[in-house]
Tab-separated table of C-alpha atoms and ligand atoms in Angstrom:
chain	number	residue	atom	x	y	z
A	1	MET	CA	91.571	119.071	88.081
A	2	THR	CA	90.998	120.198	91.814
A	3	ARG	CA	94.444	120.930	93.386
A	4	ILE	CA	95.036	119.975	96.864
A	5	GLN	CA	97.473	122.477	98.549
A	6	GLY	CA	99.844	121.856	101.409
A	7	SER	CA	102.735	119.475	102.197
A	8	LYS	CA	101.383	116.305	100.460
A	9	TYR	CA	103.338	114.022	98.408
A	10	SER	CA	102.652	111.880	95.563
A	11	GLY	CA	105.106	109.006	94.893
A	12	ILE	CA	105.528	108.274	91.282
A	13	ILE	CA	107.022	105.011	90.767
A	14	VAL	CA	108.174	104.550	87.075
A	15	ALA	CA	107.979	100.925	86.119
A	16	ALA	CA	107.421	101.211	82.310
A	17	GLY	CA	111.032	100.279	81.116
A	18	LYS	CA	111.695	97.155	78.855
A	19	GLY	CA	114.934	96.244	80.587
A	20	GLU	CA	116.766	95.808	77.734
A	21	ARG	CA	120.178	95.726	79.439
A	22	PHE	CA	118.765	93.318	81.987
A	23	GLY	CA	117.389	91.083	79.291
A	24	GLY	CA	113.615	91.362	80.169
A	25	TYR	CA	111.105	93.082	82.663
A	26	LYS	CA	113.264	93.481	85.531
A	27	GLN	CA	110.596	95.088	87.648
A	28	LEU	CA	108.654	91.825	87.690
A	29	VAL	CA	111.462	89.641	88.770
A	30	LYS	CA	111.140	88.215	92.001
A	31	ILE	CA	113.643	88.684	94.744
A	32	ASN	CA	113.231	87.207	98.246
A	33	GLY	CA	109.875	86.040	97.343
A	34	ARG	CA	108.393	89.184	95.958
A	35	THR	CA	108.503	91.164	92.611
A	36	ILE	CA	111.039	93.957	92.483
A	37	VAL	CA	108.098	96.480	91.885
A	38	HIS	CA	106.068	94.959	94.746
A	39	GLU	CA	108.783	95.547	97.084
A	40	VAL	CA	109.108	99.266	96.137
A	41	ILE	CA	105.287	99.849	96.292
A	42	ASP	CA	105.322	98.178	99.769
A	43	ARG	CA	108.073	100.483	101.118
A	44	PHE	CA	106.556	103.596	99.519
A	45	ALA	CA	103.076	102.683	101.086
A	46	ARG	CA	104.776	102.420	104.538
A	47	CYS	CA	106.607	105.977	104.340
A	48	GLY	CA	104.204	108.617	104.815
A	49	ILE	CA	103.360	109.222	100.953
A	50	ASP	CA	99.739	110.402	100.433
A	51	GLU	CA	99.127	108.743	97.075
A	52	LEU	CA	101.110	106.535	94.722
A	53	ILE	CA	101.203	106.672	90.936
A	54	LEU	CA	102.288	103.499	89.131
A	55	VAL	CA	103.690	104.141	85.698
A	56	VAL	CA	103.325	100.917	83.835
A	57	ARG	CA	103.526	99.295	80.468
A	58	ARG	CA	100.280	98.250	78.880
A	59	ASP	CA	101.150	94.640	78.548
A	60	ILE	CA	101.613	94.107	82.156
A	61	LEU	CA	98.877	96.404	83.420
A	62	PRO	CA	96.750	93.327	85.004
A	63	TYR	CA	99.647	92.737	87.359
A	64	PHE	CA	99.694	96.353	88.468
A	65	THR	CA	95.995	96.297	89.079
A	66	TYR	CA	96.382	93.280	91.067
A	67	LEU	CA	99.072	94.971	93.241
A	68	LYS	CA	97.031	98.266	93.474
A	69	ASP	CA	94.165	96.015	95.151
A	70	LEU	CA	96.430	94.825	97.853
A	71	TYR	CA	96.670	98.391	99.259
A	72	SER	CA	94.128	100.686	100.980
A	73	MET	CA	95.925	103.891	100.138
A	74	PRO	CA	95.129	105.911	96.909
A	75	ILE	CA	97.072	104.356	94.060
A	76	LYS	CA	96.634	105.531	90.422
A	77	ILE	CA	97.850	103.493	87.428
A	78	VAL	CA	99.231	105.420	84.411
A	79	GLU	CA	100.559	104.266	81.006
A	80	GLY	CA	104.217	104.883	80.493
A	81	GLY	CA	105.824	106.230	77.401
A	82	GLU	CA	108.727	105.254	75.108
A	83	GLU	CA	111.278	106.907	76.910
A	84	ARG	CA	111.570	107.253	80.761
A	85	GLY	CA	111.188	111.022	80.561
A	86	ASP	CA	107.707	110.423	78.817
A	87	SER	CA	106.853	107.820	81.667
A	88	VAL	CA	107.873	110.381	84.370
A	89	TYR	CA	105.935	113.125	82.568
A	90	ASN	CA	102.670	111.086	82.372
A	91	GLY	CA	103.103	110.180	86.019
A	92	VAL	CA	103.608	113.902	87.151
A	93	LYS	CA	100.571	114.974	85.087
A	94	SER	CA	98.239	112.683	87.087
A	95	SER	CA	99.585	113.873	90.325
A	96	SER	CA	96.959	115.164	92.921
A	97	TYR	CA	99.599	117.226	95.106
A	98	ASP	CA	102.007	119.872	94.687
A	99	ASN	CA	105.016	117.697	95.767
A	100	VAL	CA	106.127	114.606	93.680
A	101	LEU	CA	108.821	112.122	94.539
A	102	ILE	CA	110.042	110.278	91.314
A	103	HIS	CA	111.488	106.797	92.027
A	104	ASP	CA	112.807	103.971	89.806
A	105	ALA	CA	110.791	100.757	90.188
A	106	ALA	CA	114.325	99.173	89.721
A	107	ARG	CA	115.573	100.377	93.018
A	108	PRO	CA	113.911	98.035	95.556
A	109	ASN	CA	116.081	99.043	98.527
A	110	ILE	CA	114.622	102.325	99.084
A	111	THR	CA	114.235	103.140	102.718
A	112	CYS	CA	111.793	105.520	104.588
A	113	ASN	CA	115.004	107.308	105.818
A	114	LEU	CA	115.881	108.341	102.282
A	115	ILE	CA	112.207	109.090	101.456
A	116	ASN	CA	112.042	111.440	104.435
A	117	ARG	CA	115.225	113.179	103.671
A	118	VAL	CA	113.923	114.126	100.354
A	119	LYS	CA	110.458	114.950	101.687
A	120	ASN	CA	112.003	117.312	104.388
A	121	ALA	CA	114.334	119.003	101.916
A	122	LEU	CA	111.430	119.547	99.688
A	123	LEU	CA	109.779	121.641	102.322
A	124	LYS	CA	112.907	124.169	101.686
A	125	TYR	CA	113.789	123.555	98.186
A	126	ASP	CA	112.121	123.187	94.907
A	127	ALA	CA	114.279	120.340	93.555
A	128	VAL	CA	115.865	117.697	95.713
A	129	VAL	CA	118.169	114.875	94.525
A	130	PRO	CA	119.873	112.033	96.508
A	131	ILE	CA	123.656	111.583	95.595
A	132	VAL	CA	126.277	109.312	96.663
A	133	PRO	CA	130.182	109.322	96.197
A	134	ILE	CA	132.000	107.443	93.647
A	135	ARG	CA	134.028	104.639	95.268
A	136	ASP	CA	136.261	103.732	92.436
A	137	THR	CA	138.937	105.800	90.847
A	138	VAL	CA	137.597	107.238	87.812
A	139	VAL	CA	139.761	107.539	84.572
A	140	LYS	CA	139.352	108.662	81.027
A	141	VAL	CA	139.798	105.739	78.359
A	142	GLU	CA	140.606	106.131	74.725
A	143	GLY	CA	140.584	103.090	72.601
A	144	GLU	CA	142.177	100.468	74.912
A	145	GLU	CA	144.337	102.733	77.202
A	146	ILE	CA	143.736	105.051	79.886
A	147	SER	CA	144.300	108.642	78.781
A	148	GLY	CA	143.851	110.595	81.965
A	149	ARG	CA	142.480	110.662	85.517
A	150	VAL	CA	139.403	112.423	86.574
A	151	LEU	CA	139.224	113.959	90.004
A	152	ARG	CA	136.321	112.250	91.575
A	153	ASP	CA	135.824	114.590	94.589
A	154	LYS	CA	133.355	116.806	92.914
A	155	LEU	CA	131.721	113.891	90.763
A	156	LYS	CA	128.666	112.185	92.492
A	157	LEU	CA	126.306	109.614	91.619
A	158	VAL	CA	122.656	110.546	91.120
A	159	GLN	CA	119.818	108.256	92.604
A	160	THR	CA	115.976	108.390	93.103
A	161	PRO	CA	113.732	109.326	94.532
A	162	GLN	CA	114.128	112.846	93.352
A	163	GLY	CA	111.690	115.265	94.854
A	164	PHE	CA	110.138	118.263	92.904
A	165	LYS	CA	107.557	120.917	93.032
A	166	LYS	CA	105.208	119.661	90.540
A	167	ASP	CA	104.539	123.154	88.664
A	168	LEU	CA	108.293	123.581	88.258
A	169	LEU	CA	108.785	120.220	87.021
A	170	LEU	CA	106.077	120.429	84.375
A	171	LYS	CA	107.411	123.761	83.142
A	172	GLY	CA	110.821	122.082	82.694
A	173	PHE	CA	108.915	119.263	80.776
A	174	ASP	CA	107.137	121.656	78.477
A	175	ILE	CA	110.462	123.058	77.188
A	176	ALA	CA	112.192	119.559	77.051
A	177	ARG	CA	109.144	118.112	75.154
A	178	GLY	CA	108.916	121.051	72.790
A	179	LYS	CA	112.615	120.769	71.794
A	180	LYS	CA	112.375	116.980	72.039
A	181	LEU	CA	114.999	116.627	74.412
A	182	GLN	CA	115.616	113.394	76.557
A	183	PHE	CA	117.278	113.081	79.923
A	184	SER	CA	118.058	110.072	82.174
A	185	ASP	CA	116.780	112.139	85.015
A	186	GLU	CA	114.801	115.004	86.049
A	187	SER	CA	117.412	117.101	87.927
A	188	THR	CA	119.402	117.248	84.686
A	189	MET	CA	116.390	117.984	82.788
A	190	LEU	CA	115.705	121.079	85.093
A	191	TRP	CA	119.288	122.156	84.832
A	192	ASP	CA	119.354	122.135	81.074
A	193	THR	CA	115.892	123.533	80.441
A	194	LEU	CA	115.441	126.303	83.201
A	195	GLY	CA	118.947	126.440	84.539
A	196	ILE	CA	117.687	125.348	87.983
A	197	SER	CA	120.279	123.451	90.367
A	198	SER	CA	118.758	120.892	92.497
A	199	HIS	CA	119.515	120.768	96.097
A	200	VAL	CA	121.384	117.495	97.078
A	201	VAL	CA	120.777	115.091	99.995
A	202	GLU	CA	122.761	112.122	100.945
A	203	GLY	CA	121.613	109.056	99.134
A	204	GLU	CA	122.436	105.375	100.192
A	205	ASN	CA	124.824	102.950	98.759
A	206	LEU	CA	122.435	100.109	98.984
A	207	ASN	CA	119.760	102.130	96.887
A	208	ILE	CA	121.351	100.841	93.756
A	209	LYS	CA	119.418	100.461	90.605
A	210	ILE	CA	119.074	96.984	88.989
A	211	THR	CA	120.398	97.490	85.584
A	212	TYR	CA	121.976	94.102	84.685
A	213	ARG	CA	121.020	90.665	85.654
A	214	GLU	CA	124.073	90.227	87.821
A	215	ASP	CA	122.944	93.061	89.873
A	216	LEU	CA	120.621	90.681	91.548
A	217	PHE	CA	123.251	88.852	93.494
A	218	MET	CA	123.438	91.937	95.781
A	219	PHE	CA	119.784	91.639	96.681
A	220	ARG	CA	119.310	87.887	97.482
A	221	HIS	CA	118.413	87.042	100.902
A	222	GLU	CA	118.528	83.662	102.512
A	223	LEU	CA	115.181	82.364	103.309
A	224	THR	CA	113.979	79.201	105.249
A	225	ALA	CA	111.368	76.551	104.846
A	226	MET	CA	110.633	73.887	107.427
A	227	GLY	CA	109.014	70.571	107.026
A	228	TYR	CA	108.031	67.910	109.550
A	229	ASP	CA	106.595	64.401	109.446
A	230	ILE	CA	105.711	61.404	111.614
A	231	HIS	CA	104.655	57.920	111.121
A	232	ARG	CA	103.578	55.150	113.240
A	233	LEU	CA	105.770	51.899	112.887
A	234	LYS	CA	104.372	48.331	112.554
A	235	GLU	CA	105.775	44.891	111.725
A	236	GLY	CA	106.477	43.595	108.526
A	237	GLY	CA	107.791	45.137	105.031
A	238	VAL	CA	110.900	47.528	105.098
A	239	LEU	CA	111.767	50.641	106.741
A	240	LYS	CA	113.026	53.500	104.338
A	241	ILE	CA	114.784	56.575	105.709
A	242	GLY	CA	116.000	59.222	102.955
A	243	GLY	CA	115.735	56.642	100.227
A	244	VAL	CA	117.830	53.843	102.220
A	245	VAL	CA	116.299	50.578	103.569
A	246	VAL	CA	117.452	50.873	107.181
A	247	LYS	CA	115.604	47.786	108.375
A	248	ARG	CA	113.763	44.786	107.282
A	249	GLY	CA	110.686	43.393	109.237
A	250	ILE	CA	109.495	46.745	110.327
A	251	GLN	CA	107.628	49.562	108.231
A	252	ALA	CA	106.196	53.073	108.606
A	253	VAL	CA	102.357	53.130	108.653
A	254	ALA	CA	101.456	55.322	105.624
A	255	HIS	CA	99.646	55.897	102.356
A	256	SER	CA	102.879	55.807	100.491
A	257	ASP	CA	106.179	53.932	101.353
A	258	GLY	CA	106.328	56.120	104.361
A	259	ASP	CA	109.880	57.476	104.028
A	260	VAL	CA	109.566	60.047	106.740
A	261	VAL	CA	112.746	61.837	106.044
A	262	LEU	CA	111.621	62.383	102.258
A	263	HIS	CA	108.179	63.601	103.573
A	264	ALA	CA	109.733	66.077	105.753
A	265	LEU	CA	111.813	67.308	103.000
A	266	ILE	CA	108.811	67.579	100.643
A	267	ASP	CA	106.949	69.623	103.329
A	268	ALA	CA	109.770	71.953	103.546
A	269	LEU	CA	109.958	72.198	99.755
A	270	LEU	CA	106.253	73.011	99.659
A	271	SER	CA	106.456	75.458	102.257
A	272	ILE	CA	108.750	77.538	99.856
A	273	LYS	CA	105.577	77.989	97.787
A	274	GLY	CA	103.665	78.676	100.661
A	275	GLU	CA	101.769	75.303	100.208
A	276	GLU	CA	100.397	73.643	103.466
A	277	ASP	CA	101.857	70.176	103.359
A	278	ILE	CA	102.408	66.866	101.562
A	279	GLY	CA	98.669	66.010	102.047
A	280	THR	CA	97.587	68.677	99.913
A	281	LEU	CA	99.708	67.800	96.943
A	282	PHE	CA	99.227	64.059	97.348
A	283	PRO	CA	96.111	63.420	99.339
A	284	ASP	CA	95.976	59.842	100.994
A	285	THR	CA	92.372	59.634	99.406
A	286	ASP	CA	93.963	59.518	95.968
A	287	VAL	CA	94.821	55.984	95.059
A	288	ALA	CA	97.662	57.105	92.595
A	289	TRP	CA	99.752	57.588	95.593
A	290	LYS	CA	99.046	54.192	97.365
A	291	ASN	CA	102.449	52.714	98.160
A	292	ALA	CA	104.142	55.301	95.996
A	293	ASP	CA	107.792	55.617	96.196
A	294	SER	CA	108.506	58.868	98.021
A	295	LYS	CA	111.226	59.676	95.429
A	296	VAL	CA	108.503	60.102	92.910
A	297	LEU	CA	106.513	62.329	95.278
A	298	LEU	CA	109.615	64.298	95.735
A	299	SER	CA	110.395	64.712	92.075
A	300	LYS	CA	106.702	65.902	91.575
A	301	ALA	CA	107.197	68.247	94.455
A	302	LEU	CA	110.182	69.673	92.813
A	303	ASP	CA	108.500	70.276	89.782
A	304	PHE	CA	105.842	71.904	91.630
A	305	VAL	CA	108.264	74.217	93.391
A	306	GLY	CA	110.299	75.269	90.373
A	307	LYS	CA	113.431	76.946	90.100
A	308	VAL	CA	114.950	77.851	93.636
A	309	ASP	CA	118.549	77.909	94.736
A	310	ILE	CA	118.861	75.381	97.618
A	311	LEU	CA	121.794	76.536	99.841
A	312	LYS	CA	121.494	74.056	102.668
A	313	VAL	CA	119.330	70.990	103.627
A	314	ASP	CA	119.382	70.243	107.414
A	315	LEU	CA	117.619	67.016	108.249
A	316	THR	CA	117.038	65.268	111.662
A	317	CYS	CA	115.526	61.922	111.947
A	318	ILE	CA	114.210	60.604	115.412
A	319	LEU	CA	113.993	56.966	115.728
A	320	GLU	CA	114.463	54.519	118.593
A	321	HIS	CA	116.189	51.251	118.623
A	322	ILE	CA	117.499	51.430	115.261
A	323	LYS	CA	121.097	52.934	114.496
A	324	LEU	CA	120.887	55.221	111.560
A	325	SER	CA	124.645	56.562	111.702
A	326	PRO	CA	125.730	53.664	109.324
A	327	PHE	CA	123.532	55.052	106.635
A	328	LYS	CA	124.010	58.774	107.100
A	329	GLU	CA	126.493	59.101	104.067
A	330	GLU	CA	124.245	57.116	101.931
A	331	ILE	CA	121.173	59.232	102.902
A	332	ARG	CA	123.150	62.677	102.416
A	333	LYS	CA	124.352	61.259	98.891
A	334	ASN	CA	120.695	60.342	97.978
A	335	ILE	CA	119.217	63.565	98.946
A	336	ALA	CA	121.991	65.745	97.330
A	337	GLY	CA	121.386	63.675	94.193
A	338	TYR	CA	117.539	64.121	94.204
A	339	LEU	CA	117.873	67.822	94.762
A	340	ASN	CA	120.905	68.169	92.483
A	341	ILE	CA	123.104	69.858	94.992
A	342	PRO	CA	126.546	69.192	96.373
A	343	LYS	CA	126.559	66.550	99.244
A	344	GLU	CA	128.376	69.125	101.371
A	345	ARG	CA	125.081	71.234	101.460
A	346	VAL	CA	123.077	68.285	103.049
A	347	SER	CA	123.397	67.396	106.649
A	348	PHE	CA	121.603	64.631	108.374
A	349	LYS	CA	121.405	63.770	112.241
A	350	ALA	CA	120.006	60.847	113.680
A	351	LYS	CA	118.623	61.009	117.260
A	352	THR	CA	116.703	58.969	119.749
A	353	LYS	CA	113.735	60.320	122.002
A	354	GLU	CA	115.536	59.103	125.183
A	355	GLY	CA	112.415	56.811	125.648
A	356	VAL	CA	110.102	59.617	125.836
A	357	GLY	CA	106.607	59.351	124.262
A	358	GLU	CA	105.495	56.923	121.462
A	359	VAL	CA	108.662	57.715	119.175
A	360	GLY	CA	110.638	57.011	122.367
A	361	LYS	CA	108.950	53.770	122.759
A	362	GLY	CA	109.945	52.694	119.239
A	363	LYS	CA	106.304	52.950	118.080
A	364	ALA	CA	106.842	55.875	115.483
A	365	VAL	CA	109.457	57.651	113.539
A	366	GLU	CA	109.735	61.318	112.894
A	367	ALA	CA	111.881	63.894	110.940
A	368	PHE	CA	112.476	67.681	110.709
A	369	CYS	CA	113.749	69.456	107.840
A	370	ILE	CA	114.978	72.804	107.494
A	371	ILE	CA	115.804	74.199	103.907
A	372	THR	CA	117.876	77.473	103.494
A	373	TYR	CA	117.184	78.869	99.994
A	374	SER	CA	117.105	81.883	97.803
A	375	ASP	CA	115.481	82.771	94.670
A	376	PRO	CA	117.347	82.069	91.514
A	377	VAL	CA	119.346	84.654	89.520
B	1	CTP	N1	111.358	103.540	82.900
B	1	CTP	C1	109.899	103.817	82.488
B	1	CTP	N2	109.655	104.034	81.102
B	1	CTP	C2	110.522	104.008	80.114
B	1	CTP	C3	111.896	103.576	80.551
B	1	CTP	C4	112.261	103.390	81.811
B	1	CTP	O1	109.175	103.977	83.282
B	1	CTP	N3	110.346	104.180	78.983
B	1	CTP	C5	111.546	103.248	84.230
B	1	CTP	C6	112.234	101.550	84.364
B	1	CTP	O2	110.976	100.818	84.502
B	1	CTP	C7	112.971	101.861	85.491
B	1	CTP	C8	113.575	103.314	85.569
B	1	CTP	O3	112.631	103.832	84.771
B	1	CTP	O4	112.262	101.472	86.704
B	1	CTP	C9	114.889	103.452	85.427
B	1	CTP	O5	115.284	102.921	83.879
B	1	CTP	P1	116.112	101.874	83.561
B	1	CTP	O6	116.811	101.410	84.637
B	1	CTP	O7	116.819	102.317	82.395
B	1	CTP	O8	115.195	100.681	83.081
B	1	CTP	P2	114.857	100.124	81.785
B	1	CTP	O9	114.566	101.175	80.676
B	1	CTP	O10	113.735	99.264	81.891
B	1	CTP	O11	116.132	99.528	81.394
B	1	CTP	P3	117.113	99.501	79.887
B	1	CTP	O12	117.369	100.940	79.763
B	1	CTP	O13	117.987	98.532	80.044
B	1	CTP	O14	116.037	99.051	78.918
B	2	MG	MG1	116.351	102.600	80.227
């Protein structure tokens, strides 16, 4: 293999674990709309790394091929091994450069600052490891009792990315693999095989490794989705707002029953999935939706969106001449029921347009919906 000399860096992202403690492939779980491993790749791709090596399991290889194609930088995909050390070894062997940064795919909060700290220290040291202090008191436990205190000042928690000179690391691996030794990280492997102490740099408290399912709670962000709809009004029939008949003798001009609030809600829900709007899911050319009850459309939209934690639904309906405040609580209750969330998480505001435009003249009704949500854990 041709070796390219100089300060160039391979980022090796080890993503070939089974996630036994998590209960499944944690690297493929979505947080904030993106898989954990995608987030890691994206962050590395933006932080001055010259090539990426993704170490993956064979059964999920197609997904990684898909991710690779999203980026223009050099990315290699390598098959992992039974133990983490085997996966790292396979990755390091395929590196094109002298410096390797090994990172757990399960640490999506990696920052360029930390990557740069490791890269810079690697200009001077052969092995670099980020560490963080232990926050809690550390004790020894025997059976069900504390049997002693441990001074924690000198104890630190080890993180990734760990940076190494490739040749040195491979030397350590040769010994470790020859003796069939396994290590949970490479710095301890170098210490045990070659007696080499790694240089430490400051890690980051937020750079935690997702190990158990509950760890996901720390990563959830609130996301928002917005929906809007408008309908002209005409005489006859009934006007439905949020599943409530608010007036007889007037109706919304629509293919379905024209419940503008539910339609704005559906649009916001579809936006969670990146869909355009209600018309793409329920086209008005489809007779199936002629005069359809918007509750039915809503339940279909919910099925389409799948599992999502809805934290807040904020609705505003703009309608002239018809007072909606008497129906406010019923509308909130309906919407909460449809979405299976507490009523306190739904707000409904009724406004007029102060006589401005078609809505202001009472010729149309419009509604806005903002949903705050997060991915489910
Ligand atoms: N890893 C790997 N190959 C393995 C084992 C682990 O590439 N044979 C990777 C994991 O995908 C993860 C990182 O090493 O990104 C840290 O390992 P860990 O947190 O232990 O993940 P898992 O091994 O997947 O989890 P578990 O130990 O609970 O099965
Ligand atoms: Mg493991």
